[in-house]
Amino acid sequence: EDYHERCVQCSEVNWGLTDGGRFYCRTCHNVTERTREIVSSAVTSNTRIQTISKGLRKQEKNDEGWEWYVCEGFQFVLQKQAEALEALGVCPQMKDEILCNFWRRYLQKSQQAYCDRPAGESIKVLSGYESSTDMESEPERPGLLHLLPLSESDGEPLTDCSFGSSTGRVSESTSACSGSVDGTLHARKNKKDKLRMSMPMTLSFCYMALLWLRESMTLSDLLRFVVEGHIPYLNVFQCFPEKMKLYGLDLKIFCVESWPVYEEVHDKMVHLAAFLELPRFPDITESCFLHPDMLCMKYLMEANLPDELHNWTCRVVKKIHIGEADFLTLVPENKSTRKVKYDVLAAAVIVVVLKLLFLLDDHYEWLLSDFAQERNKNNKEDGPYFEFKKWYKVIKNTLDVEQKKMDEQRAKYLWRCEKPLFYSAKKKSKVLKRRQIVVNLQNQFGKLSGSWQPAEKPNPSSFQFNWSEENTDGSCFHGHSLKGVLQEKCGLLTVMNPDYWLCTVKLCTEKFCGRLAHYRDVDFPQSYHFVLRLFSFLLRIQPSCIHEEVCAIEHKLFNKKLYKKPKHNPGQRK
């Protein structure tokens, strides 16, 4: 009744009050920064705040900091990651319009916030929360990630839900073993639960937002930027506000001592999208960067392969219908279809095309290479023919150097955070002094032994290798011709060799082992293994992941020959 200004979004005057005293529009659920002034001094003495999103906490006299929840810590991590992605060129609406709504929906679905309090439950008030009169004198804690309302169907949008009847017990029993209120409760959750919030899950949230916006950043790019330090992930808790104390179980939750795994992040993203009941994602069309034709072009340039191979990758994509929007677009509610890994799919298409043209059986590709080499020596007027042997040597030398560099950096990575952790003002000076002594000793021994120093963070780039046609050493193969491996037949260019070998004759059932095919490098030609190794380095995944996708593409490509001639017993040769 005291607030008569019109809503900036819908121009209505229909205001309500949130639990935190802020005005929100009942028509469009827009929340303002305006708060209601207290006009009555009649305050109940046992009034307590039971929400997690309003940012007011008691500051203990012994300097233990605010009482905070684990979800608030993850909320802060998501904010920092979203800001880093925006700095890398991602659409600015990702954080405020996409990611925060996904996060708010997760809190609501998991009954952590933005939902009605379970009926009939008596919640013990957290001992650290003070009455509203006591908190007027306390400074307001800096806001984390501003969460937006979902829709009118959600009812009262800012009615927060408590953490259940065990919250009071957790706050009393865990204050000595974690800095967060519900650290023990979070740790008790089943670790195999794919929807349990974790640091890899933050990357799943980010990738889901990127996929919704159809950004040009693939999952492999996202994880590579994490490893290179462009996106906060390792030791990100160092950026937490000073009053958010971490110790005990909190460190197990937020302290990461392993690199993110592609399949884990992707799998969590798929389950997360289904859990949130998200609708069909925006269509992946031919103009989108995530389309196989676009990604194949990128990886052909990255792998220093001839540009003419792109025509063949497009033909394979069209032949097996993996470039259609219905195949590429994520539909969370459809559990029967395989979820596409766009970068892995594109790499697998290139591998199949190389097998079609060069066979990759450790014999035929070398014969073609000898023919191209002889032709290039005798004819230097026309463009050079592509030599597989020369390409192999150039790529292998570069790949070995980069692989060794990456292995050394990972092996010597200092997992311990630079910022010392201390949990009280009394111990702060002692911890800082010890840390300074350790740093001084490390620097002294480093100068004496000439030990390795951490390399500077590389500039973010979508490409890891730089192959320029201006190089005079002939190390760039983009403009080389494929005439040495093709022949014209009925007006169409076809491969000279009609043979093809399958990686596997029969796909495995995913229900039993979780994979369509299995890979051991000793069972396959070295040329094939080398190509898989190249793309596994570019995507930072295991060769078995690409091999599995290659097998799936081959069975789509040769489906009629495999399954419509049962009287023959086909071997691996086709």
PDB file of N, CA, C and O in Angstrom, residues 192-251:
ATOM      1  N   LYS A 192      27.187 -41.513  -6.197  1.00  0.00           N
ATOM      2  CA  LYS A 192      26.867 -41.992  -7.534  1.00  0.00           C
ATOM      3  C   LYS A 192      25.667 -41.262  -8.135  1.00  0.00           C
ATOM      4  O   LYS A 192      25.339 -41.477  -9.307  1.00  0.00           O
ATOM      5  N   ASP A 193      25.014 -40.436  -7.343  1.00  0.00           N
ATOM      6  CA  ASP A 193      23.893 -39.660  -7.844  1.00  0.00           C
ATOM      7  C   ASP A 193      24.394 -38.643  -8.857  1.00  0.00           C
ATOM      8  O   ASP A 193      25.169 -37.744  -8.520  1.00  0.00           O
ATOM      9  N   LYS A 194      23.949 -38.749 -10.090  1.00  0.00           N
ATOM     10  CA  LYS A 194      24.449 -37.880 -11.155  1.00  0.00           C
ATOM     11  C   LYS A 194      23.923 -36.453 -11.040  1.00  0.00           C
ATOM     12  O   LYS A 194      24.415 -35.568 -11.738  1.00  0.00           O
ATOM     13  N   LEU A 195      22.925 -36.241 -10.179  1.00  0.00           N
ATOM     14  CA  LEU A 195      22.384 -34.908  -9.994  1.00  0.00           C
ATOM     15  C   LEU A 195      22.895 -34.261  -8.726  1.00  0.00           C
ATOM     16  O   LEU A 195      22.458 -33.171  -8.373  1.00  0.00           O
ATOM     17  N   ARG A 196      23.798 -34.924  -8.030  1.00  0.00           N
ATOM     18  CA  ARG A 196      24.409 -34.346  -6.837  1.00  0.00           C
ATOM     19  C   ARG A 196      25.359 -33.234  -7.266  1.00  0.00           C
ATOM     20  O   ARG A 196      26.227 -33.423  -8.093  1.00  0.00           O
ATOM     21  N   MET A 197      25.180 -32.058  -6.684  1.00  0.00           N
ATOM     22  CA  MET A 197      25.971 -30.904  -7.111  1.00  0.00           C
ATOM     23  C   MET A 197      27.440 -31.120  -6.789  1.00  0.00           C
ATOM     24  O   MET A 197      27.809 -31.522  -5.681  1.00  0.00           O
ATOM     25  N   SER A 198      28.300 -30.838  -7.776  1.00  0.00           N
ATOM     26  CA  SER A 198      29.744 -31.017  -7.638  1.00  0.00           C
ATOM     27  C   SER A 198      30.429 -30.026  -8.566  1.00  0.00           C
ATOM     28  O   SER A 198      29.787 -29.329  -9.361  1.00  0.00           O
ATOM     29  N   MET A 199      31.740 -29.967  -8.467  1.00  0.00           N
ATOM     30  CA  MET A 199      32.471 -29.066  -9.346  1.00  0.00           C
ATOM     31  C   MET A 199      32.332 -29.446 -10.823  1.00  0.00           C
ATOM     32  O   MET A 199      32.134 -28.562 -11.667  1.00  0.00           O
ATOM     33  N   PRO A 200      32.420 -30.731 -11.220  1.00  0.00           N
ATOM     34  CA  PRO A 200      32.152 -31.051 -12.626  1.00  0.00           C
ATOM     35  C   PRO A 200      30.752 -30.642 -13.073  1.00  0.00           C
ATOM     36  O   PRO A 200      30.536 -30.304 -14.240  1.00  0.00           O
ATOM     37  N   MET A 201      29.796 -30.662 -12.116  1.00  0.00           N
ATOM     38  CA  MET A 201      28.436 -30.276 -12.476  1.00  0.00           C
ATOM     39  C   MET A 201      28.357 -28.797 -12.857  1.00  0.00           C
ATOM     40  O   MET A 201      27.530 -28.406 -13.684  1.00  0.00           O
ATOM     41  N   THR A 202      29.230 -27.954 -12.287  1.00  0.00           N
ATOM     42  CA  THR A 202      29.230 -26.543 -12.682  1.00  0.00           C
ATOM     43  C   THR A 202      29.577 -26.398 -14.160  1.00  0.00           C
ATOM     44  O   THR A 202      29.011 -25.545 -14.857  1.00  0.00           O
ATOM     45  N   LEU A 203      30.506 -27.226 -14.636  1.00  0.00           N
ATOM     46  CA  LEU A 203      30.854 -27.185 -16.061  1.00  0.00           C
ATOM     47  C   LEU A 203      29.707 -27.718 -16.909  1.00  0.00           C
ATOM     48  O   LEU A 203      29.508 -27.269 -18.046  1.00  0.00           O
ATOM     49  N   SER A 204      28.938 -28.676 -16.370  1.00  0.00           N
ATOM     50  CA  SER A 204      27.763 -29.170 -17.085  1.00  0.00           C
ATOM     51  C   SER A 204      26.732 -28.063 -17.234  1.00  0.00           C
ATOM     52  O   SER A 204      26.097 -27.931 -18.287  1.00  0.00           O
ATOM     53  N   PHE A 205      26.551 -27.260 -16.177  1.00  0.00           N
ATOM     54  CA  PHE A 205      25.648 -26.116 -16.265  1.00  0.00           C
ATOM     55  C   PHE A 205      26.116 -25.148 -17.354  1.00  0.00           C
ATOM     56  O   PHE A 205      25.319 -24.664 -18.168  1.00  0.00           O
ATOM     57  N   CYS A 206      27.411 -24.847 -17.368  1.00  0.00           N
ATOM     58  CA  CYS A 206      27.952 -23.906 -18.359  1.00  0.00           C
ATOM     59  C   CYS A 206      27.785 -24.439 -19.779  1.00  0.00           C
ATOM     60  O   CYS A 206      27.385 -23.704 -20.689  1.00  0.00           O
ATOM     61  N   TYR A 207      28.083 -25.728 -19.977  1.00  0.00           N
ATOM     62  CA  TYR A 207      27.963 -26.297 -21.317  1.00  0.00           C
ATOM     63  C   TYR A 207      26.505 -26.335 -21.767  1.00  0.00           C
ATOM     64  O   TYR A 207      26.202 -26.110 -22.946  1.00  0.00           O
ATOM     65  N   MET A 208      25.598 -26.615 -20.829  1.00  0.00           N
ATOM     66  CA  MET A 208      24.181 -26.628 -21.174  1.00  0.00           C
ATOM     67  C   MET A 208      23.723 -25.250 -21.624  1.00  0.00           C
ATOM     68  O   MET A 208      22.939 -25.114 -22.578  1.00  0.00           O
ATOM     69  N   ALA A 209      24.212 -24.197 -20.956  1.00  0.00           N
ATOM     70  CA  ALA A 209      23.878 -22.832 -21.362  1.00  0.00           C
ATOM     71  C   ALA A 209      24.488 -22.503 -22.726  1.00  0.00           C
ATOM     72  O   ALA A 209      23.842 -21.854 -23.571  1.00  0.00           O
ATOM     73  N   LEU A 210      25.724 -22.936 -22.952  1.00  0.00           N
ATOM     74  CA  LEU A 210      26.363 -22.707 -24.253  1.00  0.00           C
ATOM     75  C   LEU A 210      25.602 -23.413 -25.368  1.00  0.00           C
ATOM     76  O   LEU A 210      25.423 -22.871 -26.468  1.00  0.00           O
ATOM     77  N   LEU A 211      25.149 -24.625 -25.089  1.00  0.00           N
ATOM     78  CA  LEU A 211      24.405 -25.394 -26.088  1.00  0.00           C
ATOM     79  C   LEU A 211      23.051 -24.757 -26.363  1.00  0.00           C
ATOM     80  O   LEU A 211      22.585 -24.743 -27.508  1.00  0.00           O
ATOM     81  N   TRP A 212      22.423 -24.233 -25.340  1.00  0.00           N
ATOM     82  CA  TRP A 212      21.131 -23.574 -25.541  1.00  0.00           C
ATOM     83  C   TRP A 212      21.288 -22.349 -26.445  1.00  0.00           C
ATOM     84  O   TRP A 212      20.420 -22.070 -27.286  1.00  0.00           O
ATOM     85  N   LEU A 213      22.390 -21.628 -26.276  1.00  0.00           N
ATOM     86  CA  LEU A 213      22.642 -20.440 -27.096  1.00  0.00           C
ATOM     87  C   LEU A 213      23.291 -20.775 -28.434  1.00  0.00           C
ATOM     88  O   LEU A 213      23.518 -19.877 -29.255  1.00  0.00           O
ATOM     89  N   ARG A 214      23.634 -22.061 -28.626  1.00  0.00           N
ATOM     90  CA  ARG A 214      24.307 -22.528 -29.854  1.00  0.00           C
ATOM     91  C   ARG A 214      25.593 -21.741 -30.098  1.00  0.00           C
ATOM     92  O   ARG A 214      25.887 -21.304 -31.226  1.00  0.00           O
ATOM     93  N   GLU A 215      26.355 -21.578 -29.038  1.00  0.00           N
ATOM     94  CA  GLU A 215      27.631 -20.874 -29.135  1.00  0.00           C
ATOM     95  C   GLU A 215      28.657 -21.728 -29.879  1.00  0.00           C
ATOM     96  O   GLU A 215      28.514 -22.943 -30.006  1.00  0.00           O
ATOM     97  N   SER A 216      29.695 -21.073 -30.336  1.00  0.00           N
ATOM     98  CA  SER A 216      30.727 -21.768 -31.124  1.00  0.00           C
ATOM     99  C   SER A 216      31.691 -22.561 -30.258  1.00  0.00           C
ATOM    100  O   SER A 216      32.564 -23.249 -30.787  1.00  0.00           O
ATOM    101  N   MET A 217      31.566 -22.497 -28.949  1.00  0.00           N
ATOM    102  CA  MET A 217      32.476 -23.209 -28.052  1.00  0.00           C
ATOM    103  C   MET A 217      31.960 -24.625 -27.795  1.00  0.00           C
ATOM    104  O   MET A 217      30.889 -24.815 -27.227  1.00  0.00           O
ATOM    105  N   THR A 218      32.725 -25.621 -28.213  1.00  0.00           N
ATOM    106  CA  THR A 218      32.354 -27.009 -27.967  1.00  0.00           C
ATOM    107  C   THR A 218      32.747 -27.410 -26.549  1.00  0.00           C
ATOM    108  O   THR A 218      33.435 -26.664 -25.842  1.00  0.00           O
ATOM    109  N   LEU A 219      32.323 -28.596 -26.149  1.00  0.00           N
ATOM    110  CA  LEU A 219      32.664 -29.069 -24.810  1.00  0.00           C
ATOM    111  C   LEU A 219      34.166 -29.271 -24.663  1.00  0.00           C
ATOM    112  O   LEU A 219      34.740 -28.973 -23.610  1.00  0.00           O
ATOM    113  N   SER A 220      34.826 -29.760 -25.702  1.00  0.00           N
ATOM    114  CA  SER A 220      36.284 -29.944 -25.633  1.00  0.00           C
ATOM    115  C   SER A 220      36.989 -28.598 -25.489  1.00  0.00           C
ATOM    116  O   SER A 220      37.985 -28.489 -24.762  1.00  0.00           O
ATOM    117  N   ASP A 221      36.476 -27.560 -26.163  1.00  0.00           N
ATOM    118  CA  ASP A 221      37.048 -26.219 -25.999  1.00  0.00           C
ATOM    119  C   ASP A 221      36.855 -25.724 -24.573  1.00  0.00           C
ATOM    120  O   ASP A 221      37.771 -25.140 -23.976  1.00  0.00           O
ATOM    121  N   LEU A 222      35.663 -25.944 -24.027  1.00  0.00           N
ATOM    122  CA  LEU A 222      35.371 -25.503 -22.664  1.00  0.00           C
ATOM    123  C   LEU A 222      36.331 -26.144 -21.666  1.00  0.00           C
ATOM    124  O   LEU A 222      36.911 -25.455 -20.812  1.00  0.00           O
ATOM    125  N   LEU A 223      36.537 -27.451 -21.777  1.00  0.00           N
ATOM    126  CA  LEU A 223      37.426 -28.141 -20.831  1.00  0.00           C
ATOM    127  C   LEU A 223      38.882 -27.743 -21.044  1.00  0.00           C
ATOM    128  O   LEU A 223      39.656 -27.673 -20.080  1.00  0.00           O
ATOM    129  N   ARG A 224      39.255 -27.460 -22.276  1.00  0.00           N
ATOM    130  CA  ARG A 224      40.635 -27.025 -22.525  1.00  0.00           C
ATOM    131  C   ARG A 224      40.878 -25.645 -21.923  1.00  0.00           C
ATOM    132  O   ARG A 224      41.945 -25.393 -21.352  1.00  0.00           O
ATOM    133  N   PHE A 225      39.901 -24.750 -22.030  1.00  0.00           N
ATOM    134  CA  PHE A 225      40.042 -23.436 -21.408  1.00  0.00           C
ATOM    135  C   PHE A 225      40.093 -23.540 -19.892  1.00  0.00           C
ATOM    136  O   PHE A 225      40.740 -22.722 -19.235  1.00  0.00           O
ATOM    137  N   VAL A 226      39.423 -24.530 -19.334  1.00  0.00           N
ATOM    138  CA  VAL A 226      39.503 -24.764 -17.888  1.00  0.00           C
ATOM    139  C   VAL A 226      40.924 -25.163 -17.500  1.00  0.00           C
ATOM    140  O   VAL A 226      41.503 -24.634 -16.547  1.00  0.00           O
ATOM    141  N   VAL A 227      41.501 -26.106 -18.248  1.00  0.00           N
ATOM    142  CA  VAL A 227      42.855 -26.576 -17.954  1.00  0.00           C
ATOM    143  C   VAL A 227      43.863 -25.447 -18.126  1.00  0.00           C
ATOM    144  O   VAL A 227      44.823 -25.329 -17.344  1.00  0.00           O
ATOM    145  N   GLU A 228      43.668 -24.617 -19.120  1.00  0.00           N
ATOM    146  CA  GLU A 228      44.599 -23.512 -19.365  1.00  0.00           C
ATOM    147  C   GLU A 228      44.421 -22.359 -18.388  1.00  0.00           C
ATOM    148  O   GLU A 228      45.226 -21.432 -18.384  1.00  0.00           O
ATOM    149  N   GLY A 229      43.382 -22.414 -17.565  1.00  0.00           N
ATOM    150  CA  GLY A 229      43.196 -21.404 -16.530  1.00  0.00           C
ATOM    151  C   GLY A 229      42.364 -20.203 -16.941  1.00  0.00           C
ATOM    152  O   GLY A 229      42.298 -19.221 -16.203  1.00  0.00           O
ATOM    153  N   HIS A 230      41.701 -20.271 -18.100  1.00  0.00           N
ATOM    154  CA  HIS A 230      40.880 -19.141 -18.542  1.00  0.00           C
ATOM    155  C   HIS A 230      39.508 -19.143 -17.889  1.00  0.00           C
ATOM    156  O   HIS A 230      38.838 -18.113 -17.852  1.00  0.00           O
ATOM    157  N   ILE A 231      39.065 -20.300 -17.405  1.00  0.00           N
ATOM    158  CA  ILE A 231      37.766 -20.423 -16.746  1.00  0.00           C
ATOM    159  C   ILE A 231      38.004 -20.945 -15.337  1.00  0.00           C
ATOM    160  O   ILE A 231      38.651 -21.978 -15.156  1.00  0.00           O
ATOM    161  N   PRO A 232      37.518 -20.264 -14.314  1.00  0.00           N
ATOM    162  CA  PRO A 232      37.760 -20.688 -12.923  1.00  0.00           C
ATOM    163  C   PRO A 232      37.198 -22.082 -12.649  1.00  0.00           C
ATOM    164  O   PRO A 232      36.034 -22.362 -12.932  1.00  0.00           O
ATOM    165  N   TYR A 233      38.037 -22.935 -12.117  1.00  0.00           N
ATOM    166  CA  TYR A 233      37.608 -24.294 -11.757  1.00  0.00           C
ATOM    167  C   TYR A 233      38.523 -24.862 -10.672  1.00  0.00           C
ATOM    168  O   TYR A 233      38.070 -25.222  -9.588  1.00  0.00           O
ATOM    169  N   LEU A 234      39.816 -24.916 -10.964  1.00  0.00           N
ATOM    170  CA  LEU A 234      40.775 -25.409  -9.987  1.00  0.00           C
ATOM    171  C   LEU A 234      41.052 -24.320  -8.960  1.00  0.00           C
ATOM    172  O   LEU A 234      41.397 -23.191  -9.309  1.00  0.00           O
ATOM    173  N   ASN A 235      40.862 -24.661  -7.694  1.00  0.00           N
ATOM    174  CA  ASN A 235      41.093 -23.716  -6.586  1.00  0.00           C
ATOM    175  C   ASN A 235      40.251 -22.454  -6.724  1.00  0.00           C
ATOM    176  O   ASN A 235      40.657 -21.369  -6.309  1.00  0.00           O
ATOM    177  N   VAL A 236      39.063 -22.600  -7.296  1.00  0.00           N
ATOM    178  CA  VAL A 236      38.201 -21.426  -7.471  1.00  0.00           C
ATOM    179  C   VAL A 236      37.711 -20.896  -6.129  1.00  0.00           C
ATOM    180  O   VAL A 236      37.324 -19.729  -6.005  1.00  0.00           O
ATOM    181  N   PHE A 237      37.746 -21.731  -5.092  1.00  0.00           N
ATOM    182  CA  PHE A 237      37.274 -21.283  -3.782  1.00  0.00           C
ATOM    183  C   PHE A 237      38.169 -20.187  -3.199  1.00  0.00           C
ATOM    184  O   PHE A 237      37.797 -19.546  -2.215  1.00  0.00           O
ATOM    185  N   GLN A 238      39.343 -19.968  -3.801  1.00  0.00           N
ATOM    186  CA  GLN A 238      40.181 -18.853  -3.357  1.00  0.00           C
ATOM    187  C   GLN A 238      39.504 -17.502  -3.581  1.00  0.00           C
ATOM    188  O   GLN A 238      39.830 -16.519  -2.914  1.00  0.00           O
ATOM    189  N   CYS A 239      38.536 -17.469  -4.510  1.00  0.00           N
ATOM    190  CA  CYS A 239      37.843 -16.223  -4.826  1.00  0.00           C
ATOM    191  C   CYS A 239      36.618 -16.004  -3.946  1.00  0.00           C
ATOM    192  O   CYS A 239      35.931 -14.993  -4.096  1.00  0.00           O
ATOM    193  N   PHE A 240      36.326 -16.951  -3.058  1.00  0.00           N
ATOM    194  CA  PHE A 240      35.169 -16.788  -2.189  1.00  0.00           C
ATOM    195  C   PHE A 240      35.358 -15.563  -1.295  1.00  0.00           C
ATOM    196  O   PHE A 240      36.491 -15.210  -0.948  1.00  0.00           O
ATOM    197  N   PRO A 241      34.272 -14.911  -0.899  1.00  0.00           N
ATOM    198  CA  PRO A 241      34.391 -13.815   0.067  1.00  0.00           C
ATOM    199  C   PRO A 241      35.090 -14.286   1.339  1.00  0.00           C
ATOM    200  O   PRO A 241      34.962 -15.445   1.736  1.00  0.00           O
ATOM    201  N   GLU A 242      35.830 -13.395   1.957  1.00  0.00           N
ATOM    202  CA  GLU A 242      36.640 -13.772   3.113  1.00  0.00           C
ATOM    203  C   GLU A 242      35.798 -14.335   4.243  1.00  0.00           C
ATOM    204  O   GLU A 242      36.267 -15.189   4.997  1.00  0.00           O
ATOM    205  N   LYS A 243      34.554 -13.901   4.354  1.00  0.00           N
ATOM    206  CA  LYS A 243      33.705 -14.363   5.443  1.00  0.00           C
ATOM    207  C   LYS A 243      33.075 -15.717   5.168  1.00  0.00           C
ATOM    208  O   LYS A 243      32.419 -16.280   6.041  1.00  0.00           O
ATOM    209  N   MET A 244      33.260 -16.263   3.961  1.00  0.00           N
ATOM    210  CA  MET A 244      32.787 -17.622   3.678  1.00  0.00           C
ATOM    211  C   MET A 244      33.933 -18.580   3.973  1.00  0.00           C
ATOM    212  O   MET A 244      34.754 -18.885   3.114  1.00  0.00           O
ATOM    213  N   LYS A 245      34.006 -19.051   5.203  1.00  0.00           N
ATOM    214  CA  LYS A 245      35.121 -19.884   5.634  1.00  0.00           C
ATOM    215  C   LYS A 245      34.953 -21.310   5.116  1.00  0.00           C
ATOM    216  O   LYS A 245      33.869 -21.884   5.172  1.00  0.00           O
ATOM    217  N   LEU A 246      36.046 -21.878   4.606  1.00  0.00           N
ATOM    218  CA  LEU A 246      36.046 -23.257   4.138  1.00  0.00           C
ATOM    219  C   LEU A 246      37.003 -24.082   4.971  1.00  0.00           C
ATOM    220  O   LEU A 246      38.166 -23.699   5.152  1.00  0.00           O
ATOM    221  N   TYR A 247      36.536 -25.190   5.445  1.00  0.00           N
ATOM    222  CA  TYR A 247      37.420 -26.156   6.092  1.00  0.00           C
ATOM    223  C   TYR A 247      36.682 -27.476   6.213  1.00  0.00           C
ATOM    224  O   TYR A 247      35.465 -27.555   6.041  1.00  0.00           O
ATOM    225  N   GLY A 248      37.436 -28.516   6.516  1.00  0.00           N
ATOM    226  CA  GLY A 248      36.838 -29.836   6.674  1.00  0.00           C
ATOM    227  C   GLY A 248      36.212 -30.340   5.391  1.00  0.00           C
ATOM    228  O   GLY A 248      36.839 -30.395   4.331  1.00  0.00           O
ATOM    229  N   LEU A 249      34.935 -30.709   5.483  1.00  0.00           N
ATOM    230  CA  LEU A 249      34.234 -31.301   4.348  1.00  0.00           C
ATOM    231  C   LEU A 249      34.065 -30.314   3.194  1.00  0.00           C
ATOM    232  O   LEU A 249      33.917 -30.734   2.046  1.00  0.00           O
ATOM    233  N   ASP A 250      34.098 -29.025   3.491  1.00  0.00           N
ATOM    234  CA  ASP A 250      33.967 -28.034   2.411  1.00  0.00           C
ATOM    235  C   ASP A 250      35.092 -28.164   1.393  1.00  0.00           C
ATOM    236  O   ASP A 250      34.893 -27.994   0.193  1.00  0.00           O
ATOM    237  N   LEU A 251      36.292 -28.459   1.878  1.00  0.00           N
ATOM    238  CA  LEU A 251      37.435 -28.592   0.970  1.00  0.00           C
ATOM    239  C   LEU A 251      37.263 -29.804   0.062  1.00  0.00           C
ATOM    240  O   LEU A 251      37.679 -29.778  -1.104  1.00  0.00           O
TER     241      LEU A 251
END
